[in-house]
PDB file of C-alpha atoms in Angstrom:
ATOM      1  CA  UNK W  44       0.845   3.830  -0.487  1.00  0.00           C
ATOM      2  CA  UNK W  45       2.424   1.034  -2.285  1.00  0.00           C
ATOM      3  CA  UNK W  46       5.857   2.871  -2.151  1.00  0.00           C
ATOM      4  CA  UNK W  47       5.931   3.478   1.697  1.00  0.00           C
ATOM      5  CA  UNK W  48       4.383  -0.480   2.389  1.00  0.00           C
ATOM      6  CA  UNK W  49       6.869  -3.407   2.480  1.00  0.00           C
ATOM      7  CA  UNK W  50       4.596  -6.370   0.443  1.00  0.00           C
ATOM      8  CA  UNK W  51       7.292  -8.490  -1.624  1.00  0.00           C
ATOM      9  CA  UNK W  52       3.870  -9.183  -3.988  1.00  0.00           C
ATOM     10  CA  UNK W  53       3.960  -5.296  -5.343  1.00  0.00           C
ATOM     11  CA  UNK W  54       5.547  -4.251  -8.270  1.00  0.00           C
ATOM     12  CA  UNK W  55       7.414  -1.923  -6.768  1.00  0.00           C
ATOM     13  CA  UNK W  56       8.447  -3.189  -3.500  1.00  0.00           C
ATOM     14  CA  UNK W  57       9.417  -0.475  -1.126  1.00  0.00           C
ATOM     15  CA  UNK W  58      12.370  -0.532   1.609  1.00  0.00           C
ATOM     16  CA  UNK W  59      10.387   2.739   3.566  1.00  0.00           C
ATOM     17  CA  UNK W  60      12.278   3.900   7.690  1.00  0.00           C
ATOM     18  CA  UNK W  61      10.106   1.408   9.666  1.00  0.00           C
ATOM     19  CA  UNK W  62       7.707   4.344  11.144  1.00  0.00           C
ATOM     20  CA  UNK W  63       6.686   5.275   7.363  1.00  0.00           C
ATOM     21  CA  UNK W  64       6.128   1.506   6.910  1.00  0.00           C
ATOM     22  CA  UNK W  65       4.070   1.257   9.915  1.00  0.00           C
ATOM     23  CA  UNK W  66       1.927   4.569   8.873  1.00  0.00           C
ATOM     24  CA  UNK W  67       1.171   2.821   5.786  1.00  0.00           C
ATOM     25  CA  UNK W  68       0.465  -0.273   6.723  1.00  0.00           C
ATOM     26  CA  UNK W  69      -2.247   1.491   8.877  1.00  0.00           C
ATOM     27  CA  UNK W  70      -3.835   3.577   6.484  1.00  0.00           C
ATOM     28  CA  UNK W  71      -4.154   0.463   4.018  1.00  0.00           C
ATOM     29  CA  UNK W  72      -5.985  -0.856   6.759  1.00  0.00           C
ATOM     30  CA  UNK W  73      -8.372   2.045   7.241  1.00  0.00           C
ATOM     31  CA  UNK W  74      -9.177   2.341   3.764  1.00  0.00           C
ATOM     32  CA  UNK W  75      -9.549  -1.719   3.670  1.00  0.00           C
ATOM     33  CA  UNK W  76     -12.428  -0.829   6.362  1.00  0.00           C
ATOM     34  CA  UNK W  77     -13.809   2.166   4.128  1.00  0.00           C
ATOM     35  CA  UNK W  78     -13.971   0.849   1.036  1.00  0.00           C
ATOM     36  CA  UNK W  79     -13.362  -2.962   0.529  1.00  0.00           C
ATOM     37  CA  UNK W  80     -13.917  -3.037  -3.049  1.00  0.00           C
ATOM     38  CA  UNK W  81     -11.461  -0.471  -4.425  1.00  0.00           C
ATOM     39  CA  UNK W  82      -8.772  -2.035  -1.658  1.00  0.00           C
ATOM     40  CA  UNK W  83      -9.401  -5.334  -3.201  1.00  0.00           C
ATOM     41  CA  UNK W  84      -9.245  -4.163  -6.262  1.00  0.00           C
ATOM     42  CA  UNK W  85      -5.611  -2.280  -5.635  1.00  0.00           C
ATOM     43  CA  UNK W  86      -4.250  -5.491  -3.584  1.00  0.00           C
ATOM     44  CA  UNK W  87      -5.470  -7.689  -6.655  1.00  0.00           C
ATOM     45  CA  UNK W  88      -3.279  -5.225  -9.446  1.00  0.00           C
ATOM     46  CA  UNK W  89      -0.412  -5.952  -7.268  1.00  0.00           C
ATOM     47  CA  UNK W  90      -1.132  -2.642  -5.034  1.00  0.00           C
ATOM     48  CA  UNK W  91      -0.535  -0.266  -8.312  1.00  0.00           C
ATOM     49  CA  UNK W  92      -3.346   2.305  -9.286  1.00  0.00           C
ATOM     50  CA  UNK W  93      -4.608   2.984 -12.981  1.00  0.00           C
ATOM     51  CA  UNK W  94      -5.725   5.610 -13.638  1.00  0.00           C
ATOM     52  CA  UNK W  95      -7.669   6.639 -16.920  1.00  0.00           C
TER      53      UNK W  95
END
């Protein structure tokens, strides 16, 4: 997600076509509803996943 949503905070900030952007933004916000914690968590490690 982090390379198809605009968020100058990221560290990888994104220039997605404004539809992709808008997609995005969307499912962030879904997932934000699903599960709070692990979207916190993601938003807080400036929207970059670890994995291991």
């Amino acid at each position: 997600m982090s390379l198809r949503a605009h968020d100058e905070s990221t560290a990888f900030v994104s220039k997605a076509q404004h539809e992709i952007e808008m997609y995005a933004e969307q499912a962030e916000a879904g997932f934000a509803e699903v599960i709070p914690a692990t979207s916190a968590s993601y938003a807080a490690n400036a929207r970059v996943v670890l994995w291991g």
